[in-house]
Tab-separated table of C-alpha atoms in Angstrom:
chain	number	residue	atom	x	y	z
F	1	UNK	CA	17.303	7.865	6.654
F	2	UNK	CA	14.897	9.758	4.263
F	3	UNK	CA	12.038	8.099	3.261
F	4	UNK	CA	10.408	7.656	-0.185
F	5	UNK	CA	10.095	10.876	-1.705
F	6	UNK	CA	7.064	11.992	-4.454
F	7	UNK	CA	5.840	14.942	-6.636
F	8	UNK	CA	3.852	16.633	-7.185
F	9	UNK	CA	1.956	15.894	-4.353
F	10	UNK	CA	-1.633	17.055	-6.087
F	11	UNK	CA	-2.528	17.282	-9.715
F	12	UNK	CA	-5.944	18.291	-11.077
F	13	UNK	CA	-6.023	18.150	-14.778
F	14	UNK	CA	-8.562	17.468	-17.470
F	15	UNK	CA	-9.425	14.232	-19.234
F	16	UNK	CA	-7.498	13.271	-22.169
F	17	UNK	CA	-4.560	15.517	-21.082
F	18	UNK	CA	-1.093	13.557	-19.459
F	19	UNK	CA	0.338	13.762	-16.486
F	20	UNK	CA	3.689	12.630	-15.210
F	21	UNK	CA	4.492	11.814	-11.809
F	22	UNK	CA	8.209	11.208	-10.193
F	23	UNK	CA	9.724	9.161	-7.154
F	24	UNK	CA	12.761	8.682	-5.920
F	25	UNK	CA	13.519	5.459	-3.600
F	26	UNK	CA	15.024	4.977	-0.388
F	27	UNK	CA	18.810	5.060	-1.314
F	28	UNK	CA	20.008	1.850	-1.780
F	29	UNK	CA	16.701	0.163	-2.410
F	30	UNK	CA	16.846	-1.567	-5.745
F	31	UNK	CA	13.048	-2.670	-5.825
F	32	UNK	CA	10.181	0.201	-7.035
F	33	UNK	CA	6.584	-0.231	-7.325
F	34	UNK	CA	3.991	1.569	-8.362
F	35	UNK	CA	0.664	1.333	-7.049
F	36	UNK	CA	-2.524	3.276	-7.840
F	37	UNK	CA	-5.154	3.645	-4.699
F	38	UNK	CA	-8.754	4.345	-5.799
F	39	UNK	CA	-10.965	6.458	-2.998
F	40	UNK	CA	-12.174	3.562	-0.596
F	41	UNK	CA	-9.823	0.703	-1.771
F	42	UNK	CA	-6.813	-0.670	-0.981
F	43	UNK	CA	-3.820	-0.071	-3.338
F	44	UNK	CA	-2.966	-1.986	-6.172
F	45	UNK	CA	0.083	-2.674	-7.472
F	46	UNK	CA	0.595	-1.109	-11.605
F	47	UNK	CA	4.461	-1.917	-12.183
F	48	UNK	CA	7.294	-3.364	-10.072
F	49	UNK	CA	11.264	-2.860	-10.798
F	50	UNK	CA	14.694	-4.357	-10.093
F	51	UNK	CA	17.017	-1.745	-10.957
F	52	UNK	CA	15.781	-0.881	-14.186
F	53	UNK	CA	14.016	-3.714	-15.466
F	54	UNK	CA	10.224	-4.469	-14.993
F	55	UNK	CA	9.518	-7.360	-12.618
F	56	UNK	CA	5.727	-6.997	-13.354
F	57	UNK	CA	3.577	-5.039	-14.913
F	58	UNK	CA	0.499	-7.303	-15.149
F	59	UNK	CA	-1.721	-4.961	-14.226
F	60	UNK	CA	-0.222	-1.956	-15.792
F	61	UNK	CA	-3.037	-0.682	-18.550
F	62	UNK	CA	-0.727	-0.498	-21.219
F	63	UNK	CA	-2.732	1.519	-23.480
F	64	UNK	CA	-2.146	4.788	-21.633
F	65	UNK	CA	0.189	3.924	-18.785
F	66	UNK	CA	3.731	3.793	-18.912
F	67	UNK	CA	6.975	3.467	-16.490
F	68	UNK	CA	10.220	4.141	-16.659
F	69	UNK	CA	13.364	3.430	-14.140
F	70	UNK	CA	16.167	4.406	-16.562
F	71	UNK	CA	19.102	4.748	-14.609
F	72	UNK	CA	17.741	2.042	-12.017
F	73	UNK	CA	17.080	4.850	-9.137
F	74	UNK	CA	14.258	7.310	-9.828
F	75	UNK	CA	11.262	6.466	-11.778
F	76	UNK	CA	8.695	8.579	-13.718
F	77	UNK	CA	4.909	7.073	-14.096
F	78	UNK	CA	2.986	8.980	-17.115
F	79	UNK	CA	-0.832	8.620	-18.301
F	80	UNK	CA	-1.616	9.512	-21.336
F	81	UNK	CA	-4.042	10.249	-22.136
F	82	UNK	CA	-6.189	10.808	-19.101
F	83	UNK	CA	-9.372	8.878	-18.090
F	84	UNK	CA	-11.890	10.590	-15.263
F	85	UNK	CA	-11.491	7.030	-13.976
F	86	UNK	CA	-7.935	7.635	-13.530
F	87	UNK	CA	-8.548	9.403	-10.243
F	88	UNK	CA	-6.837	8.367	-7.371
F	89	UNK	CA	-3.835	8.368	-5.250
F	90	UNK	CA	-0.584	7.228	-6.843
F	91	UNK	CA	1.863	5.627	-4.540
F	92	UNK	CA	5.521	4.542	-4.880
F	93	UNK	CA	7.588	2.357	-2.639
F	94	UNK	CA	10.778	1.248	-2.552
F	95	UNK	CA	12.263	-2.424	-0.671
F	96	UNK	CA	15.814	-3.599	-0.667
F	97	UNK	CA	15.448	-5.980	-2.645
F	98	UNK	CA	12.820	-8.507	-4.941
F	99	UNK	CA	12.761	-11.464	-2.328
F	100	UNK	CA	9.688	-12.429	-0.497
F	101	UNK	CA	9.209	-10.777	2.881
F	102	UNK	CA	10.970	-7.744	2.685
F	103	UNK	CA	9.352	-4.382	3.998
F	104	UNK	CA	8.137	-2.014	1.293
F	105	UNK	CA	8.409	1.423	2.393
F	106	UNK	CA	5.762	3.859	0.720
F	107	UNK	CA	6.234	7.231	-0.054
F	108	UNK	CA	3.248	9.953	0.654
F	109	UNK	CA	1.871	9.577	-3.219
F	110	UNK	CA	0.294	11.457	-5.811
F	111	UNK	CA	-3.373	12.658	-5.627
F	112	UNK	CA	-4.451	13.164	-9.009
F	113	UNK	CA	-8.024	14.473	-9.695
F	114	UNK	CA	-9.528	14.116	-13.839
F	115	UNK	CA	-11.994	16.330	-14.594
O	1	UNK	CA	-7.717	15.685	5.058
O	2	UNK	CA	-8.332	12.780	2.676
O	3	UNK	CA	-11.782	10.959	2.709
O	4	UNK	CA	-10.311	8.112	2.556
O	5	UNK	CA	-12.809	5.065	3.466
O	6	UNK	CA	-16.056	6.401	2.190
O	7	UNK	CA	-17.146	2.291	1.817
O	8	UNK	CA	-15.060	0.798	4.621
O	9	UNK	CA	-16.075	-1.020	7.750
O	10	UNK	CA	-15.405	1.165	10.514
O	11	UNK	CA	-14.270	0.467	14.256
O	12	UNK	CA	-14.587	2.718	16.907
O	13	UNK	CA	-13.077	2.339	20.201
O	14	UNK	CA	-12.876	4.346	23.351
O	15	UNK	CA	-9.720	5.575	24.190
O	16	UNK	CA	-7.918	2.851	26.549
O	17	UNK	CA	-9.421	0.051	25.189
O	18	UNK	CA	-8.386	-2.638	22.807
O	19	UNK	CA	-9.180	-3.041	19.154
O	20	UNK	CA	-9.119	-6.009	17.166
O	21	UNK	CA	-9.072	-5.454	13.304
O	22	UNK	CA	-10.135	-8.854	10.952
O	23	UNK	CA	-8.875	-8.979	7.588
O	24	UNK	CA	-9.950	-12.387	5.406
O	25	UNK	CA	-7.283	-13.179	2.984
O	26	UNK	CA	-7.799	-14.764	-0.708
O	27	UNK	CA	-4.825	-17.269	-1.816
O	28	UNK	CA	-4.483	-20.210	0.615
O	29	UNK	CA	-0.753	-20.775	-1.343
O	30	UNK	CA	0.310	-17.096	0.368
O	31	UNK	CA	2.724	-17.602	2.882
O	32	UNK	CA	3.637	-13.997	3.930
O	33	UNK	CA	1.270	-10.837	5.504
O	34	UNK	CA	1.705	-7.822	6.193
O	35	UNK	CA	-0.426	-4.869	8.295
O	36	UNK	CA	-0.359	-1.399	7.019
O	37	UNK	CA	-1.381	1.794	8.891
O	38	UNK	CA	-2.439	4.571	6.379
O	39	UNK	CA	-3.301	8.116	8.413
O	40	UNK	CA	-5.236	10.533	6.539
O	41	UNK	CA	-2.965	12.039	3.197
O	42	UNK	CA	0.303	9.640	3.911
O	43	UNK	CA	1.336	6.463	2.032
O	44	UNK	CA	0.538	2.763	4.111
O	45	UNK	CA	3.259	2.729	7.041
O	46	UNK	CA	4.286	-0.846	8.126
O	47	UNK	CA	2.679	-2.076	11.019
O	48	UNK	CA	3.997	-6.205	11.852
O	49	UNK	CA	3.966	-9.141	9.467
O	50	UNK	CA	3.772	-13.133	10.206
O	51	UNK	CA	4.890	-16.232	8.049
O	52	UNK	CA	2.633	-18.390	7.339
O	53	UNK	CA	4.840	-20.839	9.457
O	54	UNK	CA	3.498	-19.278	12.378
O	55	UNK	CA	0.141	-18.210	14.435
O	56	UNK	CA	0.901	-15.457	15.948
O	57	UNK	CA	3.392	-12.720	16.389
O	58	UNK	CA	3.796	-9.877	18.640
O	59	UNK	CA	5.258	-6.567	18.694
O	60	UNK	CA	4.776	-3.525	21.009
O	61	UNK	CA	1.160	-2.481	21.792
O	62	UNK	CA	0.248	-5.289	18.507
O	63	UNK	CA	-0.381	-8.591	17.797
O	64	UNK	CA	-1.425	-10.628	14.554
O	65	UNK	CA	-2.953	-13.673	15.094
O	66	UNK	CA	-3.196	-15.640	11.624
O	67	UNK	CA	-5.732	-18.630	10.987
O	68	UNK	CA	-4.508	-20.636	7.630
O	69	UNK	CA	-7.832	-22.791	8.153
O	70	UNK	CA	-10.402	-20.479	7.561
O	71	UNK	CA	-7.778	-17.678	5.828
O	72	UNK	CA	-8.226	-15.203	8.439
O	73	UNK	CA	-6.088	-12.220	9.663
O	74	UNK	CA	-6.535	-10.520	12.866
O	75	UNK	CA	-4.768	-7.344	14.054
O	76	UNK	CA	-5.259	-6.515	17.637
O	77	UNK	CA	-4.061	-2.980	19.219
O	78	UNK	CA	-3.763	-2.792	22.755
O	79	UNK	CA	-4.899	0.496	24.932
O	80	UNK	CA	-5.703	2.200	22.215
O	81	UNK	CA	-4.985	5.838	21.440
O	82	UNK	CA	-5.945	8.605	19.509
O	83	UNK	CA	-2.839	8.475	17.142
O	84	UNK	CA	-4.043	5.279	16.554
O	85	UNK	CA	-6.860	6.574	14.262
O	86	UNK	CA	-6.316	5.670	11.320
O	87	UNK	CA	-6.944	3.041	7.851
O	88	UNK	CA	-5.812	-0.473	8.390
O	89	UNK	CA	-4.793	-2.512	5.710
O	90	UNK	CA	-3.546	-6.302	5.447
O	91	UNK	CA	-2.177	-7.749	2.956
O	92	UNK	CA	-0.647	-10.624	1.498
O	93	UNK	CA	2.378	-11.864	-0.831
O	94	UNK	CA	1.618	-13.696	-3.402
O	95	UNK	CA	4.630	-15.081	-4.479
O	96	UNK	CA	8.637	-14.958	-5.214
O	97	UNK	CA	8.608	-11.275	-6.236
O	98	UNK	CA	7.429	-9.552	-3.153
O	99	UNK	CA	4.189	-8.551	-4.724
O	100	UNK	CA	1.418	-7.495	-2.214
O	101	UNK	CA	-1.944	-7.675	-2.490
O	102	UNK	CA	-4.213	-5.415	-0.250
O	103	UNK	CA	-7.542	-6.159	1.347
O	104	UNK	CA	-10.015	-3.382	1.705
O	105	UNK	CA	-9.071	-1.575	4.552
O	106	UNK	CA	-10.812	-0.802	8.004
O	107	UNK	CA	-11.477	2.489	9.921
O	108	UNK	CA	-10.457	2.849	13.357
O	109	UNK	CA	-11.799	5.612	15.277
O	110	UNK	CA	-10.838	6.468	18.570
O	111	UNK	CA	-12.803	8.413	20.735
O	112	UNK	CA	-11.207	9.978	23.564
């Protein structure tokens, strides 16, 4: 079974300039998160779906974040614009489904580096 | 690699020997948890998990021992190896939705 894929897998770019990153699930998996992993920390989780509707994005900073699921498989996180706090590694994962206790699978994520 | 962990606690072990990673959780009302592996440049790989329902739980070469009293998490690796190096995470579910929370990690380090 193929796991959670992600690209790009590195993206240096300069503040105030966006960035788009892409993920594509576990086939089948109808739950996507996004979390964002600051060097040192554990992740945190930006955005959750179920099929193409947001679960929670509580902690999604609005302002220059946003997340899409469109067609309820793939999903495209953008910032725009760019913060140099916005470094960090971007992660994805997929589960089965929304209910409590099932596995999320993570994908490799996203390094992204603002200079 | 990834420096990943420049502010963690870090264990190191001796190849052979066992490990025991603590993890201290915040939300009494959690009821799910969940240990994470994370090797240098790859996502958190699932590790074991435990209901709240019970103390401990065992699978092959781990065991999480969970202590609702004081909120407490324990991950314990037995003979240790090298591929065992690695970032440990717990965390816990905080609710209907399957939302995790992560703790801060710990460094294992395995000599050989």
């Amino acid at each position: 079974e193929a796991g959670v894929a992600q690209s790009p897998r590195y993206k240096i770019i300069e503040k105030r300039q966006s960035v788009a990153f892409w993920c594509n699930p576990i086939s089948g998996h109808a739950t996507l998160y996004w979390y964002q992993q600051i060097l040192g920390q554990g992740p945190k989780l930006l955005i959750q779906f179920q099929n193409n509707g947001v679960v929670d994005d509580s902690q999604l900073p609005k302002d220059r974040f946003s997340a899409e699921r469109l067609k309820g498989v793939d999903s495209t996180l953008k910032i725009q614009p760019a913060k140099l706090e916005d470094s960090a590694v971007y992660l994805c994962a997929s589960s089965q489904g929304v209910r409590e206790q099932e596995t999320q699978y993570f994908g490799p994520g996203t390094r992204l580096l603002v200079l | 690699g990834e420096n990943v962990g420049l502010h963690l606690p870090t264990l190191s072990v001796q190849e052979g020997d066992n490990s025991i990673i603590n993890c201290a959780y915040s939300n009494s009302a959690s009821d799910y948890f969940i240990w994470y592996k994370q090797e240098s440049g790859k996502g958190p790989q699932f590790i074991i998990d435990i209901r709240s329902n019970m103390d401990k739980r065992q699978g092959q070469r781990v065991t999480v021992l969970l202590n609702k009293t004081v909120k407490h998490l324990s991950l314990q690796i037995a003979a240790t190896q090298p591929g065992d190096s690695a970032v440990y995470f717990c965390a816990e579910n905080m609710g209907l939705v399957n939302k995790l929370v992560f703790g801060a990690g710990t460094i294992l380090r395995v000599k050989s």
